[in-house]
CSV table of C-alpha atoms in Angstrom, one decimal:
chain,number,residue,atom,x,y,z
V,160,UNK,CA,0.0,0.0,0.0
V,161,UNK,CA,1.0,3.6,-0.6
V,162,UNK,CA,2.8,5.3,2.3
V,163,UNK,CA,0.7,7.8,4.1
V,164,UNK,CA,2.6,10.5,5.9
V,165,UNK,CA,0.9,12.7,8.4
V,166,UNK,CA,2.9,15.7,9.5
V,167,UNK,CA,2.2,16.9,13.0
V,168,UNK,CA,1.5,20.6,13.4
V,169,UNK,CA,3.0,22.9,16.0
V,170,UNK,CA,0.6,24.8,18.1
V,171,UNK,CA,0.5,28.5,17.3
V,172,UNK,CA,0.2,30.7,20.5
V,173,UNK,CA,-0.1,34.5,20.5
V,174,UNK,CA,1.4,35.9,23.6
V,175,UNK,CA,0.0,39.0,25.3
V,176,UNK,CA,3.0,41.2,24.4
V,177,UNK,CA,2.5,40.5,20.6
V,178,UNK,CA,5.1,37.7,20.2
V,179,UNK,CA,4.0,34.7,18.2
V,180,UNK,CA,5.0,31.3,19.6
V,181,UNK,CA,5.1,27.8,17.8
V,182,UNK,CA,5.2,24.9,20.3
V,183,UNK,CA,5.8,21.2,19.5
V,184,UNK,CA,7.0,18.7,22.1
V,185,UNK,CA,9.6,16.1,21.7
V,186,UNK,CA,10.4,14.0,24.8
V,187,UNK,CA,12.8,11.6,23.2
V,188,UNK,CA,15.9,13.3,24.6
V,189,UNK,CA,16.3,15.7,27.6
V,190,UNK,CA,16.9,18.7,25.3
V,191,UNK,CA,15.1,21.9,24.5
V,192,UNK,CA,15.5,23.9,21.3
V,193,UNK,CA,14.5,27.5,20.6
V,194,UNK,CA,14.6,29.3,17.3
V,195,UNK,CA,13.4,32.8,16.3
V,196,UNK,CA,12.9,34.9,13.3
V,197,UNK,CA,12.6,38.7,13.2
V,198,UNK,CA,11.9,41.1,10.4
V,199,UNK,CA,15.3,42.8,10.1
V,200,UNK,CA,18.4,42.0,8.1
V,201,UNK,CA,21.0,43.7,6.0
V,202,UNK,CA,18.6,45.5,3.7
V,203,UNK,CA,17.5,47.5,6.8
V,204,UNK,CA,21.1,48.9,7.3
V,205,UNK,CA,21.1,52.7,7.5
V,206,UNK,CA,22.5,54.2,4.2
V,207,UNK,CA,26.2,54.7,4.4
V,208,UNK,CA,26.4,52.4,7.4
V,209,UNK,CA,26.1,49.0,5.7
V,210,UNK,CA,27.3,46.3,8.1
V,211,UNK,CA,25.3,47.5,11.1
V,212,UNK,CA,22.9,44.5,11.1
V,213,UNK,CA,25.6,41.9,11.0
V,214,UNK,CA,27.6,43.6,13.7
V,215,UNK,CA,24.5,44.0,15.9
V,216,UNK,CA,23.9,40.2,15.7
V,217,UNK,CA,27.6,39.4,16.4
V,218,UNK,CA,28.0,41.8,19.4
V,219,UNK,CA,24.6,40.9,20.9
V,220,UNK,CA,26.0,37.4,21.5
V,221,UNK,CA,29.6,38.3,22.4
V,222,UNK,CA,29.2,41.7,24.1
V,223,UNK,CA,27.5,40.8,27.4
V,224,UNK,CA,24.2,42.1,28.8
V,225,UNK,CA,23.1,44.8,31.1
V,226,UNK,CA,23.3,42.3,34.0
V,227,UNK,CA,26.2,40.1,33.0
V,228,UNK,CA,29.6,41.0,31.7
V,229,UNK,CA,30.8,39.3,28.5
V,230,UNK,CA,33.5,37.3,30.2
V,231,UNK,CA,31.0,35.9,32.8
V,232,UNK,CA,28.5,35.2,30.1
V,233,UNK,CA,31.0,33.2,28.1
V,234,UNK,CA,31.8,31.2,31.2
V,235,UNK,CA,28.2,30.5,32.0
V,236,UNK,CA,27.4,29.4,28.5
V,237,UNK,CA,30.4,27.1,28.4
V,238,UNK,CA,29.3,25.5,31.7
V,239,UNK,CA,25.8,24.9,30.3
V,240,UNK,CA,27.3,23.5,27.0
V,241,UNK,CA,25.0,26.0,25.3
V,242,UNK,CA,25.9,28.2,22.4
V,243,UNK,CA,23.4,30.7,21.1
V,244,UNK,CA,23.7,31.8,17.5
V,245,UNK,CA,22.3,35.0,16.0
V,246,UNK,CA,22.7,35.8,12.3
V,247,UNK,CA,21.5,38.5,9.9
V,248,UNK,CA,20.5,37.7,6.3
V,249,UNK,CA,19.1,39.9,3.6
V,250,UNK,CA,15.6,40.2,4.9
V,251,UNK,CA,15.5,38.5,8.3
V,252,UNK,CA,17.4,37.8,11.5
V,253,UNK,CA,17.7,34.3,12.8
V,254,UNK,CA,18.3,33.0,16.3
V,255,UNK,CA,19.0,29.5,17.5
V,256,UNK,CA,19.6,28.2,21.0
V,257,UNK,CA,19.5,24.7,22.5
V,258,UNK,CA,20.3,23.4,26.0
V,259,UNK,CA,19.7,20.6,28.4
V,260,UNK,CA,16.3,20.3,30.1
V,261,UNK,CA,17.9,20.4,33.5
V,262,UNK,CA,19.3,23.8,32.7
V,263,UNK,CA,16.1,25.3,31.3
V,264,UNK,CA,15.6,28.1,33.8
V,265,UNK,CA,19.2,29.4,33.7
V,266,UNK,CA,19.4,29.0,29.9
V,267,UNK,CA,16.2,30.8,29.2
V,268,UNK,CA,17.3,33.6,31.5
V,269,UNK,CA,20.5,34.1,29.5
V,270,UNK,CA,18.7,33.8,26.2
V,271,UNK,CA,16.2,36.5,27.2
V,272,UNK,CA,18.9,38.8,28.4
V,273,UNK,CA,20.8,38.5,25.1
V,274,UNK,CA,17.6,39.1,23.2
V,275,UNK,CA,16.3,42.0,25.3
V,276,UNK,CA,19.2,43.7,27.1
V,277,UNK,CA,22.5,43.4,25.2
V,278,UNK,CA,25.2,45.6,26.5
V,279,UNK,CA,27.3,46.0,23.3
V,280,UNK,CA,30.5,46.3,25.3
V,281,UNK,CA,32.8,48.7,23.5
V,282,UNK,CA,35.8,46.3,23.5
V,283,UNK,CA,33.6,43.5,22.0
V,284,UNK,CA,32.2,46.0,19.4
V,285,UNK,CA,35.7,47.0,18.3
V,286,UNK,CA,36.7,43.3,18.1
V,287,UNK,CA,33.6,42.5,16.0
V,288,UNK,CA,34.4,45.5,13.7
V,289,UNK,CA,38.0,44.4,13.2
V,290,UNK,CA,36.9,40.9,12.3
V,291,UNK,CA,34.3,42.2,9.8
V,292,UNK,CA,37.0,44.4,8.2
V,293,UNK,CA,39.3,41.3,7.9
V,294,UNK,CA,36.4,39.4,6.4
V,295,UNK,CA,35.9,42.0,3.7
V,296,UNK,CA,39.6,41.8,2.7
V,297,UNK,CA,39.3,38.0,2.2
V,298,UNK,CA,36.4,38.5,-0.3
V,299,UNK,CA,38.9,39.5,-3.1
V,300,UNK,CA,40.5,36.1,-2.7
V,301,UNK,CA,37.2,34.2,-3.1
V,302,UNK,CA,36.1,34.5,-6.7
V,303,UNK,CA,32.7,32.8,-6.2
V,304,UNK,CA,31.8,35.0,-3.2
V,305,UNK,CA,33.0,38.1,-5.1
V,306,UNK,CA,31.0,37.3,-8.2
V,307,UNK,CA,27.8,36.6,-6.3
V,308,UNK,CA,28.2,39.8,-4.3
V,309,UNK,CA,28.4,41.8,-7.5
V,310,UNK,CA,25.5,39.9,-9.0
V,311,UNK,CA,23.3,40.8,-6.0
V,312,UNK,CA,24.3,44.4,-6.2
V,313,UNK,CA,23.3,44.6,-9.9
V,314,UNK,CA,20.2,42.5,-9.3
V,315,UNK,CA,18.8,45.2,-7.0
V,316,UNK,CA,19.8,48.6,-8.5
V,317,UNK,CA,18.7,51.6,-6.4
V,318,UNK,CA,17.3,49.2,-3.8
V,319,UNK,CA,18.5,48.6,-0.2
V,320,UNK,CA,18.8,44.9,-1.0
V,321,UNK,CA,21.7,45.6,-3.3
V,322,UNK,CA,23.8,47.4,-0.7
V,323,UNK,CA,26.7,45.7,1.1
V,324,UNK,CA,29.3,46.5,3.7
V,325,UNK,CA,32.5,48.3,2.6
V,326,UNK,CA,35.6,49.6,4.4
V,327,UNK,CA,34.0,53.1,4.1
V,328,UNK,CA,30.6,52.1,5.6
V,329,UNK,CA,32.3,50.2,8.4
V,330,UNK,CA,34.3,53.3,9.2
V,331,UNK,CA,31.1,55.2,9.8
V,332,UNK,CA,29.7,52.7,12.3
V,333,UNK,CA,29.8,53.3,16.1
V,334,UNK,CA,28.5,51.3,19.1
V,335,UNK,CA,25.6,53.7,19.2
V,336,UNK,CA,24.4,52.5,15.8
V,337,UNK,CA,24.2,48.9,17.1
V,338,UNK,CA,22.1,50.1,20.1
V,339,UNK,CA,19.8,52.0,17.8
V,340,UNK,CA,19.4,49.0,15.4
V,341,UNK,CA,18.5,46.8,18.3
V,342,UNK,CA,16.0,49.2,19.7
V,343,UNK,CA,14.3,49.6,16.3
V,344,UNK,CA,14.0,45.9,15.3
V,345,UNK,CA,14.1,43.8,18.4
V,346,UNK,CA,10.7,44.0,20.0
V,347,UNK,CA,8.0,41.3,20.7
V,348,UNK,CA,5.5,41.8,17.9
V,349,UNK,CA,8.4,41.7,15.4
V,350,UNK,CA,9.6,38.3,16.5
V,351,UNK,CA,8.4,34.7,15.9
V,352,UNK,CA,9.6,32.0,18.2
V,353,UNK,CA,9.6,28.2,18.2
V,354,UNK,CA,10.0,26.0,21.3
V,355,UNK,CA,10.4,22.3,20.9
V,356,UNK,CA,11.9,19.4,22.9
V,357,UNK,CA,11.4,17.9,26.3
V,358,UNK,CA,9.1,20.6,27.6
V,359,UNK,CA,5.4,20.6,28.2
V,360,UNK,CA,2.9,23.2,27.0
V,361,UNK,CA,2.4,24.4,30.5
V,362,UNK,CA,6.1,24.8,31.2
V,363,UNK,CA,6.5,26.6,27.9
V,364,UNK,CA,3.9,29.2,28.6
V,365,UNK,CA,5.1,29.6,32.2
V,366,UNK,CA,8.8,30.0,31.4
V,367,UNK,CA,8.5,31.9,28.2
V,368,UNK,CA,5.9,34.1,29.9
V,369,UNK,CA,8.3,34.7,32.8
V,370,UNK,CA,11.4,35.5,30.8
V,371,UNK,CA,10.0,37.1,27.6
V,372,UNK,CA,6.4,37.9,28.6
V,373,UNK,CA,7.5,40.9,30.6
V,374,UNK,CA,9.1,42.3,27.4
V,375,UNK,CA,6.6,45.1,26.7
V,376,UNK,CA,6.4,47.1,23.5
V,377,UNK,CA,3.4,48.6,21.8
V,378,UNK,CA,5.1,49.2,18.4
V,379,UNK,CA,3.5,47.8,15.3
V,380,UNK,CA,5.4,45.4,13.0
V,381,UNK,CA,8.1,46.6,10.7
V,382,UNK,CA,6.6,47.6,7.3
V,383,UNK,CA,7.6,45.4,4.4
V,384,UNK,CA,9.7,46.9,1.7
V,385,UNK,CA,8.1,46.8,-1.7
V,386,UNK,CA,9.4,43.9,-3.8
V,387,UNK,CA,12.1,44.8,-6.4
V,388,UNK,CA,10.6,45.9,-9.7
V,389,UNK,CA,13.6,45.6,-12.1
V,390,UNK,CA,17.2,44.5,-12.2
V,391,UNK,CA,20.1,45.4,-14.3
V,392,UNK,CA,20.3,43.4,-17.5
V,393,UNK,CA,22.9,42.4,-20.0
V,394,UNK,CA,26.4,41.1,-19.5
V,395,UNK,CA,28.8,42.6,-16.9
V,396,UNK,CA,32.4,41.5,-16.9
V,397,UNK,CA,34.7,41.8,-13.8
V,398,UNK,CA,38.3,41.5,-14.9
V,399,UNK,CA,40.5,39.4,-12.6
V,400,UNK,CA,43.5,37.3,-13.5
V,401,UNK,CA,42.4,33.8,-12.7
V,402,UNK,CA,42.8,30.4,-14.3
V,403,UNK,CA,39.0,29.9,-14.1
V,404,UNK,CA,35.9,32.0,-14.6
V,405,UNK,CA,32.7,32.4,-12.5
V,406,UNK,CA,29.6,32.9,-14.6
V,407,UNK,CA,26.3,33.9,-12.8
V,408,UNK,CA,23.0,34.7,-14.5
V,409,UNK,CA,19.7,35.6,-13.1
V,410,UNK,CA,16.4,37.4,-13.2
V,411,UNK,CA,13.6,38.5,-10.9
V,412,UNK,CA,10.6,36.1,-10.9
V,413,UNK,CA,7.6,34.8,-9.1
V,414,UNK,CA,7.1,34.4,-5.3
V,415,UNK,CA,6.1,31.6,-3.0
V,416,UNK,CA,2.6,32.9,-3.0
V,417,UNK,CA,2.2,32.8,-6.8
V,418,UNK,CA,-0.1,30.1,-8.3
V,419,UNK,CA,2.8,29.0,-10.6
V,420,UNK,CA,5.3,28.6,-7.7
V,421,UNK,CA,5.1,24.8,-7.7
V,422,UNK,CA,5.6,24.4,-11.4
V,423,UNK,CA,8.5,26.8,-11.2
V,424,UNK,CA,10.1,24.7,-8.4
V,425,UNK,CA,9.9,21.6,-10.7
V,426,UNK,CA,11.3,23.7,-13.6
V,427,UNK,CA,14.3,24.8,-11.5
V,428,UNK,CA,15.0,21.3,-10.3
V,429,UNK,CA,15.0,19.9,-13.9
V,430,UNK,CA,17.0,22.9,-15.2
V,431,UNK,CA,19.9,22.7,-12.7
V,432,UNK,CA,19.2,22.5,-9.0
V,433,UNK,CA,18.5,18.7,-9.1
V,434,UNK,CA,22.2,17.7,-9.0
V,435,UNK,CA,23.8,15.2,-11.4
V,436,UNK,CA,20.7,14.3,-13.5
V,437,UNK,CA,19.6,17.9,-14.0
V,438,UNK,CA,20.0,19.3,-17.5
V,439,UNK,CA,22.7,22.0,-16.9
V,440,UNK,CA,24.9,19.7,-14.8
V,441,UNK,CA,24.6,16.9,-17.3
V,442,UNK,CA,25.3,19.0,-20.4
V,443,UNK,CA,27.8,21.5,-19.1
V,444,UNK,CA,29.9,19.3,-16.8
V,445,UNK,CA,29.3,15.6,-17.7
V,446,UNK,CA,28.9,15.7,-21.5
V,447,UNK,CA,31.0,18.8,-22.5
V,448,UNK,CA,33.4,19.0,-19.6
V,449,UNK,CA,33.1,22.8,-19.6
V,450,UNK,CA,32.8,23.3,-15.9
V,451,UNK,CA,33.7,21.6,-12.6
V,452,UNK,CA,30.4,22.8,-11.1
V,453,UNK,CA,27.2,24.2,-12.8
V,454,UNK,CA,23.5,24.4,-12.0
V,455,UNK,CA,20.6,26.7,-11.2
V,456,UNK,CA,19.0,28.2,-8.1
V,457,UNK,CA,15.6,29.6,-7.2
V,458,UNK,CA,15.3,31.9,-4.2
V,459,UNK,CA,11.6,32.2,-3.5
V,460,UNK,CA,10.4,34.7,-0.9
V,461,UNK,CA,6.9,35.7,0.2
V,462,UNK,CA,6.6,38.6,-2.3
V,463,UNK,CA,9.1,37.9,-5.1
V,464,UNK,CA,11.7,35.4,-6.3
V,465,UNK,CA,15.1,35.1,-8.0
V,466,UNK,CA,16.0,32.5,-10.6
V,467,UNK,CA,19.5,32.1,-11.7
V,468,UNK,CA,22.2,29.8,-13.0
V,469,UNK,CA,26.0,29.4,-12.4
V,470,UNK,CA,29.1,27.8,-13.8
V,471,UNK,CA,32.6,27.6,-12.5
V,472,UNK,CA,34.6,26.9,-15.6
V,473,UNK,CA,38.1,27.2,-17.1
V,474,UNK,CA,38.8,30.6,-18.7
V,475,UNK,CA,38.9,29.5,-22.3
V,476,UNK,CA,35.4,27.8,-21.9
V,477,UNK,CA,33.7,30.8,-20.4
V,478,UNK,CA,31.5,31.8,-23.4
V,479,UNK,CA,30.9,28.2,-24.4
V,480,UNK,CA,29.5,27.4,-20.9
V,481,UNK,CA,27.3,30.5,-20.9
V,482,UNK,CA,26.0,29.8,-24.4
V,483,UNK,CA,25.2,26.2,-23.5
V,484,UNK,CA,23.3,27.2,-20.3
V,485,UNK,CA,21.3,29.8,-22.2
V,486,UNK,CA,20.4,27.2,-24.9
V,487,UNK,CA,19.2,24.7,-22.2
V,488,UNK,CA,16.8,27.2,-20.7
V,489,UNK,CA,15.5,28.1,-24.2
V,490,UNK,CA,15.0,24.5,-25.0
V,491,UNK,CA,12.9,23.9,-21.9
V,492,UNK,CA,10.6,26.9,-22.9
V,493,UNK,CA,10.3,25.8,-26.5
V,494,UNK,CA,10.5,22.0,-26.6
V,495,UNK,CA,9.5,21.3,-23.0
V,496,UNK,CA,10.5,18.4,-20.8
V,497,UNK,CA,9.8,14.6,-20.9
V,498,UNK,CA,7.5,12.6,-18.7
V,499,UNK,CA,10.4,10.8,-17.2
V,500,UNK,CA,12.1,14.0,-16.2
V,501,UNK,CA,8.9,15.3,-14.6
V,502,UNK,CA,8.4,12.0,-12.7
V,503,UNK,CA,12.0,12.1,-11.4
V,504,UNK,CA,11.8,15.7,-10.4
V,505,UNK,CA,8.5,15.4,-8.5
V,506,UNK,CA,9.7,12.3,-6.6
V,507,UNK,CA,13.0,13.9,-5.7
V,508,UNK,CA,11.4,17.1,-4.5
V,509,UNK,CA,8.8,15.2,-2.4
V,510,UNK,CA,11.5,12.9,-0.9
V,511,UNK,CA,13.6,15.9,0.2
V,512,UNK,CA,10.5,17.6,1.5
V,513,UNK,CA,9.8,14.6,3.9
V,514,UNK,CA,13.4,14.6,5.1
V,515,UNK,CA,13.0,18.2,6.2
V,516,UNK,CA,10.6,17.0,8.9
V,517,UNK,CA,12.8,14.4,10.7
V,518,UNK,CA,12.6,16.2,14.0
V,519,UNK,CA,9.8,18.2,15.7
V,520,UNK,CA,12.1,21.2,15.9
V,521,UNK,CA,12.3,21.2,12.1
V,522,UNK,CA,8.5,21.0,11.8
V,523,UNK,CA,8.0,23.9,14.1
V,524,UNK,CA,10.6,26.0,12.3
V,525,UNK,CA,9.0,25.3,9.0
V,526,UNK,CA,5.7,26.6,10.2
V,527,UNK,CA,7.4,29.6,11.6
V,528,UNK,CA,9.2,30.3,8.3
V,529,UNK,CA,5.9,30.0,6.4
V,530,UNK,CA,4.2,32.4,8.8
V,531,UNK,CA,7.0,34.8,8.4
V,532,UNK,CA,6.5,34.7,4.6
V,533,UNK,CA,2.8,35.1,5.1
V,534,UNK,CA,1.9,31.9,3.3
V,535,UNK,CA,-1.5,30.3,3.8
V,536,UNK,CA,-2.0,28.2,6.9
V,537,UNK,CA,-2.5,25.0,4.8
V,538,UNK,CA,0.7,25.5,2.8
V,539,UNK,CA,2.5,22.4,4.3
V,540,UNK,CA,-0.6,20.3,4.1
V,541,UNK,CA,-1.2,20.9,0.4
V,542,UNK,CA,2.5,21.1,-0.7
V,543,UNK,CA,2.7,17.4,-1.8
V,544,UNK,CA,-0.6,17.5,-3.7
V,545,UNK,CA,0.3,20.7,-5.5
V,546,UNK,CA,3.8,19.3,-6.6
V,547,UNK,CA,2.1,16.1,-7.8
V,548,UNK,CA,-0.4,18.1,-9.8
V,549,UNK,CA,2.3,19.8,-11.9
V,550,UNK,CA,2.3,18.6,-15.5
V,551,UNK,CA,4.7,18.6,-18.5
V,552,UNK,CA,2.6,21.4,-20.0
V,553,UNK,CA,2.8,23.5,-16.8
V,554,UNK,CA,6.6,23.4,-16.8
V,555,UNK,CA,6.8,24.4,-20.4
V,556,UNK,CA,4.3,27.2,-19.9
V,557,UNK,CA,6.1,28.7,-16.9
V,558,UNK,CA,9.5,28.4,-18.6
V,559,UNK,CA,8.1,30.3,-21.7
V,560,UNK,CA,6.4,32.9,-19.5
V,561,UNK,CA,9.1,33.6,-16.9
V,562,UNK,CA,12.5,32.8,-18.4
V,563,UNK,CA,13.2,35.9,-20.4
V,564,UNK,CA,16.7,36.2,-21.8
V,565,UNK,CA,16.2,39.8,-22.8
V,566,UNK,CA,15.7,40.7,-19.1
V,567,UNK,CA,18.5,38.5,-17.8
V,568,UNK,CA,21.5,39.7,-15.8
V,569,UNK,CA,24.8,38.0,-16.5
V,570,UNK,CA,28.0,38.6,-14.4
V,571,UNK,CA,31.3,37.0,-15.5
V,572,UNK,CA,34.4,37.2,-13.2
V,573,UNK,CA,37.7,36.2,-14.8
V,574,UNK,CA,40.5,36.9,-17.1
V,575,UNK,CA,38.5,38.6,-19.9
V,576,UNK,CA,41.4,38.6,-22.4
V,577,UNK,CA,41.4,34.8,-22.5
V,578,UNK,CA,37.6,34.1,-22.7
V,579,UNK,CA,37.9,33.0,-26.3
V,580,UNK,CA,35.6,34.0,-29.2
């Protein structure tokens, strides 16, 4: 008989201070895991002070709190075998913290202090700033990272999403900027939290209420930035003497909330994100030997998406690899795909979907992410049916409709004098 998989659902709880909580128990091990998302990120950096968001996240964890000095905080976290992480991405901040059940009260106390009352000690701020400056210097020695950074800048012209930290912007940042960023974006109604592990619902409400429920703030949620409307297009070459080239192409496309999202997922998988059997990998790497790595990517968000391709190739094959990739995308939109490709893609996507729910913490985090993206409440329940409903005609239609070469951005990093004809 066919396997029937029933995904458990985390309970969604609205706290009185505006914070949204997702709770799902897991009593297999004496561990508790907390994750959080907040609407912040690097695209909210003040103009001319790019890098504030990332520094805020770093120094919140390392710079102590108003009650505990950084050195003591480090020692207490080491004794608890607990390591909180806080990272800033383009459009969100992400927090993770796990600890033993027996240490739940002390761990939640430290977690709440880091989130609510960071001290941003001057010495730790200066250390974080110097580390960020050193990281910037290393980008020039990482061709892939350098090419994708320039790709993102050109993808979002005249848009906060396209800005990034520089030596000049870091020079403009002071400890005060971190304090102001924290005050502006870290407040209860701007944060979604998951709690999973060896903890009951009653314990969750009591402890979270005690340590985070007193965090009062009447502010409304951070307004969403309008989705990007247009990107740069055409071919941009970054000259750098290297034995290989990095080729990145891309265009703005549909969001997770679009009716064609599921068909586009299948399209991307067949085009290049499906690994060895995908068209780009098979043609560019396996058959022609033009690149040691090649594929596609689809970054779907709640209000827009980005589709792109990449190839890391020897210098003399730069244009050959790019031309072959473009022809593969054109072929999908004109000739379409086969039934066997469709069947392989759908089975692979659904198999990977199931493996993202191995642990209750993953399930709760998935619900939190979808709430953050403002997806319908039944998104996870209907996901498999909607992937299964995608047809060969659907993939050809979305390829023809959304893959537009005349609007495509291409960035090539390498030794331009040796690219070939």
